[in-house]
């Protein structure tokens, strides 16, 4: 910016036109009044943007989740508290999988691309590991990304003897009811099957898509346990649990049960 002071009696408009003719493209001559008006407009726009952000920050999280479509795609909670930037989900679920109580916040940057992404998290405590993930509502589908940590599942996976699910850099995307992409590791924390088979430990495997479903083949701590989990886009799931190499003194009572 270069400021010019005119001599008394000089014709401002004529001098401005003469200077403008000699300037390269993209360089303009403006009066002080025009510069001040432009600055005032920027200041007003800045104040308006701050006011809009302040209003958005007060939007209830419950309303934002409803508008995003995540509720229609499997995310639910008994109670939704707080605002879009600092909320809480009480007794949350994704489909039939219980998530428990979680902190939740809408992510601002994905909104610029028309995508609603909610970050959910729970810090680690005396009861177990923490958990964090992002759930996104997209055109025709839903995605979970960057999931890490552990979730207690209670009896949600019965009759499988699973007490918790552990995630490690897990991501999966469903579009039009079909699994489009999946990656990361899943681990199922096992409980004993009974006195005849005091199975414990964990089964783990890598996630991928197969025939439109989320597909996770898992193996157990001894190698005798094998589990294949398939999850469809509508939330239905199927598992095939196999125990191999068991001695007769264990298998006989199981067949008689």
PDB file of C-alpha atoms in Angstrom:
ATOM      1  CA  UNK A   1       0.000   0.000   0.000  1.00  0.00           C
ATOM      2  CA  UNK A   2       1.261   3.464  -0.958  1.00  0.00           C
ATOM      3  CA  UNK A   3      -0.445   6.597   0.423  1.00  0.00           C
ATOM      4  CA  UNK A   4      -0.438   9.833  -1.601  1.00  0.00           C
ATOM      5  CA  UNK A   5      -1.174  13.323  -0.261  1.00  0.00           C
ATOM      6  CA  UNK A   6      -2.582  15.695  -2.921  1.00  0.00           C
ATOM      7  CA  UNK A   7      -1.548  19.310  -3.298  1.00  0.00           C
ATOM      8  CA  UNK A   8      -4.227  21.882  -2.488  1.00  0.00           C
ATOM      9  CA  UNK A   9      -6.582  22.390  -5.425  1.00  0.00           C
ATOM     10  CA  UNK A  10      -5.652  19.118  -7.209  1.00  0.00           C
ATOM     11  CA  UNK A  11      -8.477  17.215  -8.910  1.00  0.00           C
ATOM     12  CA  UNK A  12      -8.631  13.909  -7.024  1.00  0.00           C
ATOM     13  CA  UNK A  13     -10.693  11.992  -9.583  1.00  0.00           C
ATOM     14  CA  UNK A  14      -8.610  13.159 -12.533  1.00  0.00           C
ATOM     15  CA  UNK A  15      -5.340  12.275 -10.809  1.00  0.00           C
ATOM     16  CA  UNK A  16      -6.670   8.857  -9.766  1.00  0.00           C
ATOM     17  CA  UNK A  17      -7.656   8.053 -13.362  1.00  0.00           C
ATOM     18  CA  UNK A  18      -4.245   9.170 -14.656  1.00  0.00           C
ATOM     19  CA  UNK A  19      -2.374   6.991 -12.141  1.00  0.00           C
ATOM     20  CA  UNK A  20      -4.637   3.977 -12.759  1.00  0.00           C
ATOM     21  CA  UNK A  21      -3.769   4.021 -16.486  1.00  0.00           C
ATOM     22  CA  UNK A  22      -0.108   3.475 -15.652  1.00  0.00           C
ATOM     23  CA  UNK A  23      -0.571   0.664 -13.100  1.00  0.00           C
ATOM     24  CA  UNK A  24      -0.257  -3.050 -13.962  1.00  0.00           C
ATOM     25  CA  UNK A  25      -3.226  -5.408 -13.824  1.00  0.00           C
ATOM     26  CA  UNK A  26      -4.372  -6.201 -10.311  1.00  0.00           C
ATOM     27  CA  UNK A  27      -3.155  -2.931  -8.799  1.00  0.00           C
ATOM     28  CA  UNK A  28      -5.799  -0.317  -8.035  1.00  0.00           C
ATOM     29  CA  UNK A  29      -6.048   3.252  -6.855  1.00  0.00           C
ATOM     30  CA  UNK A  30      -8.571   3.826  -4.065  1.00  0.00           C
ATOM     31  CA  UNK A  31      -9.579   6.860  -2.048  1.00  0.00           C
ATOM     32  CA  UNK A  32      -9.122   6.984   1.692  1.00  0.00           C
ATOM     33  CA  UNK A  33     -12.903   6.919   2.143  1.00  0.00           C
ATOM     34  CA  UNK A  34     -13.159   3.676   0.126  1.00  0.00           C
ATOM     35  CA  UNK A  35     -10.349   2.027   2.125  1.00  0.00           C
ATOM     36  CA  UNK A  36     -11.982   2.964   5.420  1.00  0.00           C
ATOM     37  CA  UNK A  37     -15.356   1.669   4.192  1.00  0.00           C
ATOM     38  CA  UNK A  38     -13.771  -1.649   3.167  1.00  0.00           C
ATOM     39  CA  UNK A  39     -12.178  -2.012   6.590  1.00  0.00           C
ATOM     40  CA  UNK A  40     -15.484  -1.263   8.270  1.00  0.00           C
ATOM     41  CA  UNK A  41     -17.210  -3.941   6.151  1.00  0.00           C
ATOM     42  CA  UNK A  42     -14.566  -6.535   7.126  1.00  0.00           C
ATOM     43  CA  UNK A  43     -14.999  -5.626  10.763  1.00  0.00           C
ATOM     44  CA  UNK A  44     -18.774  -6.001  10.529  1.00  0.00           C
ATOM     45  CA  UNK A  45     -18.409  -9.359   8.750  1.00  0.00           C
ATOM     46  CA  UNK A  46     -16.018 -10.549  11.450  1.00  0.00           C
ATOM     47  CA  UNK A  47     -18.462  -9.567  14.184  1.00  0.00           C
ATOM     48  CA  UNK A  48     -21.301 -11.343  12.356  1.00  0.00           C
ATOM     49  CA  UNK A  49     -19.213 -14.520  12.023  1.00  0.00           C
ATOM     50  CA  UNK A  50     -18.386 -14.426  15.725  1.00  0.00           C
ATOM     51  CA  UNK A  51     -22.091 -14.054  16.543  1.00  0.00           C
ATOM     52  CA  UNK A  52     -22.983 -16.989  14.265  1.00  0.00           C
ATOM     53  CA  UNK A  53     -20.312 -19.179  15.866  1.00  0.00           C
ATOM     54  CA  UNK A  54     -21.613 -18.221  19.294  1.00  0.00           C
ATOM     55  CA  UNK A  55     -25.136 -19.248  18.297  1.00  0.00           C
ATOM     56  CA  UNK A  56     -23.949 -22.541  16.767  1.00  0.00           C
ATOM     57  CA  UNK A  57     -22.027 -23.325  19.942  1.00  0.00           C
ATOM     58  CA  UNK A  58     -25.313 -23.191  21.851  1.00  0.00           C
ATOM     59  CA  UNK A  59     -27.143 -25.666  19.573  1.00  0.00           C
ATOM     60  CA  UNK A  60     -28.183 -28.750  21.595  1.00  0.00           C
ATOM     61  CA  UNK A  61     -26.315 -31.924  20.680  1.00  0.00           C
ATOM     62  CA  UNK A  62     -29.611 -33.803  20.507  1.00  0.00           C
ATOM     63  CA  UNK A  63     -30.826 -31.502  17.701  1.00  0.00           C
ATOM     64  CA  UNK A  64     -27.540 -31.792  15.807  1.00  0.00           C
ATOM     65  CA  UNK A  65     -27.609 -35.606  15.947  1.00  0.00           C
ATOM     66  CA  UNK A  66     -31.165 -35.618  14.641  1.00  0.00           C
ATOM     67  CA  UNK A  67     -30.332 -33.309  11.739  1.00  0.00           C
ATOM     68  CA  UNK A  68     -27.161 -35.235  10.870  1.00  0.00           C
ATOM     69  CA  UNK A  69     -29.039 -38.480  10.271  1.00  0.00           C
ATOM     70  CA  UNK A  70     -26.802 -40.469  12.632  1.00  0.00           C
ATOM     71  CA  UNK A  71     -29.848 -41.477  14.625  1.00  0.00           C
ATOM     72  CA  UNK A  72     -31.331 -43.097  11.528  1.00  0.00           C
ATOM     73  CA  UNK A  73     -28.072 -44.942  10.935  1.00  0.00           C
ATOM     74  CA  UNK A  74     -27.806 -46.735  14.255  1.00  0.00           C
ATOM     75  CA  UNK A  75     -26.455 -44.251  16.805  1.00  0.00           C
ATOM     76  CA  UNK A  76     -28.843 -43.902  19.753  1.00  0.00           C
ATOM     77  CA  UNK A  77     -28.771 -42.945  23.423  1.00  0.00           C
ATOM     78  CA  UNK A  78     -31.153 -42.974  26.339  1.00  0.00           C
ATOM     79  CA  UNK A  79     -30.328 -39.317  26.956  1.00  0.00           C
ATOM     80  CA  UNK A  80     -28.367 -36.669  25.017  1.00  0.00           C
ATOM     81  CA  UNK A  81     -26.996 -33.769  27.050  1.00  0.00           C
ATOM     82  CA  UNK A  82     -25.060 -30.579  26.339  1.00  0.00           C
ATOM     83  CA  UNK A  83     -24.217 -28.655  23.166  1.00  0.00           C
ATOM     84  CA  UNK A  84     -22.697 -29.661  19.837  1.00  0.00           C
ATOM     85  CA  UNK A  85     -19.166 -28.793  20.988  1.00  0.00           C
ATOM     86  CA  UNK A  86     -19.411 -30.274  24.475  1.00  0.00           C
ATOM     87  CA  UNK A  87     -22.075 -32.931  24.892  1.00  0.00           C
ATOM     88  CA  UNK A  88     -22.647 -36.294  26.511  1.00  0.00           C
ATOM     89  CA  UNK A  89     -24.411 -39.478  25.440  1.00  0.00           C
ATOM     90  CA  UNK A  90     -25.955 -41.488  28.265  1.00  0.00           C
ATOM     91  CA  UNK A  91     -26.373 -45.248  27.670  1.00  0.00           C
ATOM     92  CA  UNK A  92     -25.382 -44.929  24.017  1.00  0.00           C
ATOM     93  CA  UNK A  93     -25.598 -47.721  21.434  1.00  0.00           C
ATOM     94  CA  UNK A  94     -24.475 -48.334  17.867  1.00  0.00           C
ATOM     95  CA  UNK A  95     -27.074 -50.772  16.637  1.00  0.00           C
ATOM     96  CA  UNK A  96     -27.239 -53.447  19.333  1.00  0.00           C
ATOM     97  CA  UNK A  97     -23.697 -52.764  20.590  1.00  0.00           C
ATOM     98  CA  UNK A  98     -23.738 -50.906  23.931  1.00  0.00           C
ATOM     99  CA  UNK A  99     -21.253 -48.034  24.179  1.00  0.00           C
ATOM    100  CA  UNK A 100     -22.143 -46.821  27.673  1.00  0.00           C
ATOM    101  CA  UNK A 101     -21.809 -43.163  28.701  1.00  0.00           C
ATOM    102  CA  UNK A 102     -19.614 -41.127  26.363  1.00  0.00           C
ATOM    103  CA  UNK A 103     -18.458 -37.568  25.823  1.00  0.00           C
ATOM    104  CA  UNK A 104     -19.474 -36.361  22.355  1.00  0.00           C
ATOM    105  CA  UNK A 105     -18.662 -33.361  20.185  1.00  0.00           C
ATOM    106  CA  UNK A 106     -19.429 -32.382  16.599  1.00  0.00           C
ATOM    107  CA  UNK A 107     -16.263 -31.837  14.545  1.00  0.00           C
ATOM    108  CA  UNK A 108     -16.260 -28.396  12.851  1.00  0.00           C
ATOM    109  CA  UNK A 109     -13.938 -28.929   9.849  1.00  0.00           C
ATOM    110  CA  UNK A 110     -15.873 -31.808   8.177  1.00  0.00           C
ATOM    111  CA  UNK A 111     -18.972 -29.568   8.173  1.00  0.00           C
ATOM    112  CA  UNK A 112     -17.305 -27.468   5.453  1.00  0.00           C
ATOM    113  CA  UNK A 113     -17.530 -30.519   3.197  1.00  0.00           C
ATOM    114  CA  UNK A 114     -21.124 -31.296   4.147  1.00  0.00           C
ATOM    115  CA  UNK A 115     -20.228 -34.199   6.428  1.00  0.00           C
ATOM    116  CA  UNK A 116     -21.389 -34.589  10.031  1.00  0.00           C
ATOM    117  CA  UNK A 117     -18.710 -36.222  12.183  1.00  0.00           C
ATOM    118  CA  UNK A 118     -19.154 -36.805  15.911  1.00  0.00           C
ATOM    119  CA  UNK A 119     -16.148 -37.611  18.085  1.00  0.00           C
ATOM    120  CA  UNK A 120     -17.027 -39.888  20.999  1.00  0.00           C
ATOM    121  CA  UNK A 121     -14.745 -40.774  23.884  1.00  0.00           C
ATOM    122  CA  UNK A 122     -14.542 -42.112  27.395  1.00  0.00           C
ATOM    123  CA  UNK A 123     -11.427 -41.762  29.574  1.00  0.00           C
ATOM    124  CA  UNK A 124      -9.878 -44.793  31.189  1.00  0.00           C
ATOM    125  CA  UNK A 125     -10.935 -45.427  34.780  1.00  0.00           C
ATOM    126  CA  UNK A 126     -10.664 -48.078  37.470  1.00  0.00           C
ATOM    127  CA  UNK A 127     -13.221 -50.236  35.631  1.00  0.00           C
ATOM    128  CA  UNK A 128     -11.193 -50.581  32.460  1.00  0.00           C
ATOM    129  CA  UNK A 129      -9.629 -49.001  29.374  1.00  0.00           C
ATOM    130  CA  UNK A 130     -10.870 -45.838  27.752  1.00  0.00           C
ATOM    131  CA  UNK A 131     -12.407 -45.623  24.305  1.00  0.00           C
ATOM    132  CA  UNK A 132     -12.409 -43.104  21.451  1.00  0.00           C
ATOM    133  CA  UNK A 133     -13.765 -43.067  17.902  1.00  0.00           C
ATOM    134  CA  UNK A 134     -15.356 -40.879  15.266  1.00  0.00           C
ATOM    135  CA  UNK A 135     -18.746 -41.618  13.706  1.00  0.00           C
ATOM    136  CA  UNK A 136     -19.654 -39.932  10.418  1.00  0.00           C
ATOM    137  CA  UNK A 137     -22.942 -39.594   8.580  1.00  0.00           C
ATOM    138  CA  UNK A 138     -22.355 -39.572   4.831  1.00  0.00           C
ATOM    139  CA  UNK A 139     -24.547 -39.577   1.765  1.00  0.00           C
ATOM    140  CA  UNK A 140     -26.018 -43.049   1.630  1.00  0.00           C
ATOM    141  CA  UNK A 141     -24.059 -44.439   4.519  1.00  0.00           C
ATOM    142  CA  UNK A 142     -22.228 -44.266   7.823  1.00  0.00           C
ATOM    143  CA  UNK A 143     -18.614 -44.718   8.883  1.00  0.00           C
ATOM    144  CA  UNK A 144     -16.705 -45.308  12.090  1.00  0.00           C
ATOM    145  CA  UNK A 145     -13.034 -44.380  12.108  1.00  0.00           C
ATOM    146  CA  UNK A 146     -10.000 -44.276  14.394  1.00  0.00           C
ATOM    147  CA  UNK A 147     -11.685 -46.493  16.991  1.00  0.00           C
ATOM    148  CA  UNK A 148      -9.338 -47.531  19.786  1.00  0.00           C
ATOM    149  CA  UNK A 149      -9.937 -48.784  23.297  1.00  0.00           C
ATOM    150  CA  UNK A 150     -12.267 -51.252  24.965  1.00  0.00           C
ATOM    151  CA  UNK A 151     -16.032 -51.496  25.411  1.00  0.00           C
ATOM    152  CA  UNK A 152     -17.863 -53.827  27.819  1.00  0.00           C
ATOM    153  CA  UNK A 153     -20.718 -55.539  25.986  1.00  0.00           C
ATOM    154  CA  UNK A 154     -22.545 -57.380  28.770  1.00  0.00           C
ATOM    155  CA  UNK A 155     -24.719 -59.992  27.106  1.00  0.00           C
ATOM    156  CA  UNK A 156     -25.037 -58.192  23.759  1.00  0.00           C
ATOM    157  CA  UNK A 157     -23.150 -60.961  21.943  1.00  0.00           C
ATOM    158  CA  UNK A 158     -24.790 -63.905  23.722  1.00  0.00           C
ATOM    159  CA  UNK A 159     -24.587 -66.852  23.383  1.00  0.00           C
ATOM    160  CA  UNK A 160     -20.939 -66.068  22.614  1.00  0.00           C
ATOM    161  CA  UNK A 161     -18.905 -65.915  25.844  1.00  0.00           C
ATOM    162  CA  UNK A 162     -17.745 -62.318  25.229  1.00  0.00           C
ATOM    163  CA  UNK A 163     -17.488 -59.719  27.990  1.00  0.00           C
ATOM    164  CA  UNK A 164     -15.822 -56.871  26.064  1.00  0.00           C
ATOM    165  CA  UNK A 165     -14.631 -55.765  22.619  1.00  0.00           C
ATOM    166  CA  UNK A 166     -11.266 -54.065  22.142  1.00  0.00           C
ATOM    167  CA  UNK A 167     -10.542 -51.908  19.086  1.00  0.00           C
ATOM    168  CA  UNK A 168      -7.160 -50.932  17.663  1.00  0.00           C
ATOM    169  CA  UNK A 169      -7.103 -48.356  14.845  1.00  0.00           C
ATOM    170  CA  UNK A 170     -10.389 -49.818  13.647  1.00  0.00           C
ATOM    171  CA  UNK A 171     -12.336 -48.216  10.793  1.00  0.00           C
ATOM    172  CA  UNK A 172     -15.301 -49.353   8.712  1.00  0.00           C
ATOM    173  CA  UNK A 173     -17.570 -47.675   6.183  1.00  0.00           C
ATOM    174  CA  UNK A 174     -20.985 -48.823   4.967  1.00  0.00           C
ATOM    175  CA  UNK A 175     -22.574 -47.288   1.854  1.00  0.00           C
ATOM    176  CA  UNK A 176     -26.062 -48.253   0.676  1.00  0.00           C
ATOM    177  CA  UNK A 177     -26.071 -51.087   3.193  1.00  0.00           C
ATOM    178  CA  UNK A 178     -22.807 -52.626   1.967  1.00  0.00           C
ATOM    179  CA  UNK A 179     -19.370 -52.670   3.544  1.00  0.00           C
ATOM    180  CA  UNK A 180     -17.134 -50.484   1.373  1.00  0.00           C
ATOM    181  CA  UNK A 181     -13.929 -50.470   3.438  1.00  0.00           C
ATOM    182  CA  UNK A 182     -12.648 -51.852   6.731  1.00  0.00           C
ATOM    183  CA  UNK A 183      -9.305 -51.980   8.504  1.00  0.00           C
ATOM    184  CA  UNK A 184      -7.735 -52.336  11.919  1.00  0.00           C
ATOM    185  CA  UNK A 185      -7.917 -54.979  14.623  1.00  0.00           C
ATOM    186  CA  UNK A 186     -10.740 -56.322  16.786  1.00  0.00           C
ATOM    187  CA  UNK A 187     -10.265 -58.333  19.951  1.00  0.00           C
ATOM    188  CA  UNK A 188     -12.992 -60.165  21.880  1.00  0.00           C
ATOM    189  CA  UNK A 189     -12.409 -60.620  25.603  1.00  0.00           C
ATOM    190  CA  UNK A 190     -13.695 -64.086  26.556  1.00  0.00           C
ATOM    191  CA  UNK A 191     -15.284 -65.420  29.705  1.00  0.00           C
ATOM    192  CA  UNK A 192     -15.161 -69.096  30.819  1.00  0.00           C
ATOM    193  CA  UNK A 193     -17.683 -71.369  29.104  1.00  0.00           C
ATOM    194  CA  UNK A 194     -18.234 -73.330  32.290  1.00  0.00           C
ATOM    195  CA  UNK A 195     -16.613 -75.878  34.565  1.00  0.00           C
ATOM    196  CA  UNK A 196     -15.968 -78.266  31.687  1.00  0.00           C
ATOM    197  CA  UNK A 197     -14.172 -75.629  29.592  1.00  0.00           C
ATOM    198  CA  UNK A 198     -12.717 -72.749  31.624  1.00  0.00           C
ATOM    199  CA  UNK A 199     -11.885 -70.788  28.472  1.00  0.00           C
ATOM    200  CA  UNK A 200     -10.491 -67.296  29.054  1.00  0.00           C
ATOM    201  CA  UNK A 201      -8.304 -64.759  27.296  1.00  0.00           C
ATOM    202  CA  UNK A 202      -9.055 -63.081  23.985  1.00  0.00           C
ATOM    203  CA  UNK A 203      -9.665 -63.772  20.323  1.00  0.00           C
ATOM    204  CA  UNK A 204      -8.355 -61.312  17.769  1.00  0.00           C
ATOM    205  CA  UNK A 205      -8.359 -60.658  14.048  1.00  0.00           C
ATOM    206  CA  UNK A 206      -8.143 -58.045  11.318  1.00  0.00           C
ATOM    207  CA  UNK A 207     -11.253 -56.466   9.837  1.00  0.00           C
ATOM    208  CA  UNK A 208     -12.059 -56.454   6.139  1.00  0.00           C
ATOM    209  CA  UNK A 209     -15.045 -56.393   3.806  1.00  0.00           C
ATOM    210  CA  UNK A 210     -16.389 -59.596   2.255  1.00  0.00           C
ATOM    211  CA  UNK A 211     -19.512 -59.951   0.087  1.00  0.00           C
ATOM    212  CA  UNK A 212     -20.933 -56.655   1.310  1.00  0.00           C
ATOM    213  CA  UNK A 213     -20.464 -57.407   5.025  1.00  0.00           C
ATOM    214  CA  UNK A 214     -17.870 -56.522   7.632  1.00  0.00           C
ATOM    215  CA  UNK A 215     -15.853 -59.714   8.029  1.00  0.00           C
ATOM    216  CA  UNK A 216     -13.499 -60.467  10.940  1.00  0.00           C
ATOM    217  CA  UNK A 217     -11.867 -63.930  11.194  1.00  0.00           C
ATOM    218  CA  UNK A 218     -10.396 -64.452  14.681  1.00  0.00           C
ATOM    219  CA  UNK A 219      -8.226 -66.945  16.491  1.00  0.00           C
ATOM    220  CA  UNK A 220      -7.927 -67.621  20.229  1.00  0.00           C
ATOM    221  CA  UNK A 221      -5.020 -67.782  22.658  1.00  0.00           C
ATOM    222  CA  UNK A 222      -4.372 -71.520  22.233  1.00  0.00           C
ATOM    223  CA  UNK A 223      -5.080 -71.764  18.506  1.00  0.00           C
ATOM    224  CA  UNK A 224      -7.975 -74.188  19.173  1.00  0.00           C
ATOM    225  CA  UNK A 225     -10.524 -71.383  19.177  1.00  0.00           C
ATOM    226  CA  UNK A 226     -11.694 -69.909  15.887  1.00  0.00           C
ATOM    227  CA  UNK A 227     -14.410 -67.348  15.379  1.00  0.00           C
ATOM    228  CA  UNK A 228     -15.747 -65.679  12.236  1.00  0.00           C
ATOM    229  CA  UNK A 229     -17.919 -62.595  12.705  1.00  0.00           C
ATOM    230  CA  UNK A 230     -20.004 -61.081   9.876  1.00  0.00           C
ATOM    231  CA  UNK A 231     -21.883 -57.812  10.359  1.00  0.00           C
ATOM    232  CA  UNK A 232     -24.338 -56.606   7.727  1.00  0.00           C
ATOM    233  CA  UNK A 233     -25.113 -52.997   6.908  1.00  0.00           C
ATOM    234  CA  UNK A 234     -28.488 -53.182   8.668  1.00  0.00           C
ATOM    235  CA  UNK A 235     -26.860 -54.257  11.943  1.00  0.00           C
ATOM    236  CA  UNK A 236     -27.619 -57.983  11.674  1.00  0.00           C
ATOM    237  CA  UNK A 237     -24.666 -60.149  12.601  1.00  0.00           C
ATOM    238  CA  UNK A 238     -23.676 -63.792  12.509  1.00  0.00           C
ATOM    239  CA  UNK A 239     -20.825 -65.662  14.158  1.00  0.00           C
ATOM    240  CA  UNK A 240     -19.346 -69.127  13.696  1.00  0.00           C
ATOM    241  CA  UNK A 241     -17.450 -70.321  16.771  1.00  0.00           C
ATOM    242  CA  UNK A 242     -15.265 -73.424  16.477  1.00  0.00           C
ATOM    243  CA  UNK A 243     -13.276 -75.273  19.139  1.00  0.00           C
ATOM    244  CA  UNK A 244     -10.775 -77.786  17.785  1.00  0.00           C
ATOM    245  CA  UNK A 245      -8.468 -80.368  19.354  1.00  0.00           C
ATOM    246  CA  UNK A 246     -10.502 -80.893  22.543  1.00  0.00           C
ATOM    247  CA  UNK A 247      -9.896 -84.156  24.427  1.00  0.00           C
ATOM    248  CA  UNK A 248     -12.798 -86.676  24.735  1.00  0.00           C
ATOM    249  CA  UNK A 249     -13.244 -86.044  28.452  1.00  0.00           C
ATOM    250  CA  UNK A 250     -14.283 -82.487  27.571  1.00  0.00           C
ATOM    251  CA  UNK A 251     -16.212 -83.015  24.319  1.00  0.00           C
ATOM    252  CA  UNK A 252     -18.399 -85.851  25.627  1.00  0.00           C
ATOM    253  CA  UNK A 253     -20.060 -83.785  28.399  1.00  0.00           C
ATOM    254  CA  UNK A 254     -20.556 -80.906  25.952  1.00  0.00           C
ATOM    255  CA  UNK A 255     -22.449 -83.120  23.474  1.00  0.00           C
ATOM    256  CA  UNK A 256     -24.536 -84.564  26.262  1.00  0.00           C
ATOM    257  CA  UNK A 257     -25.540 -81.091  27.553  1.00  0.00           C
TER     258      UNK A 257
END
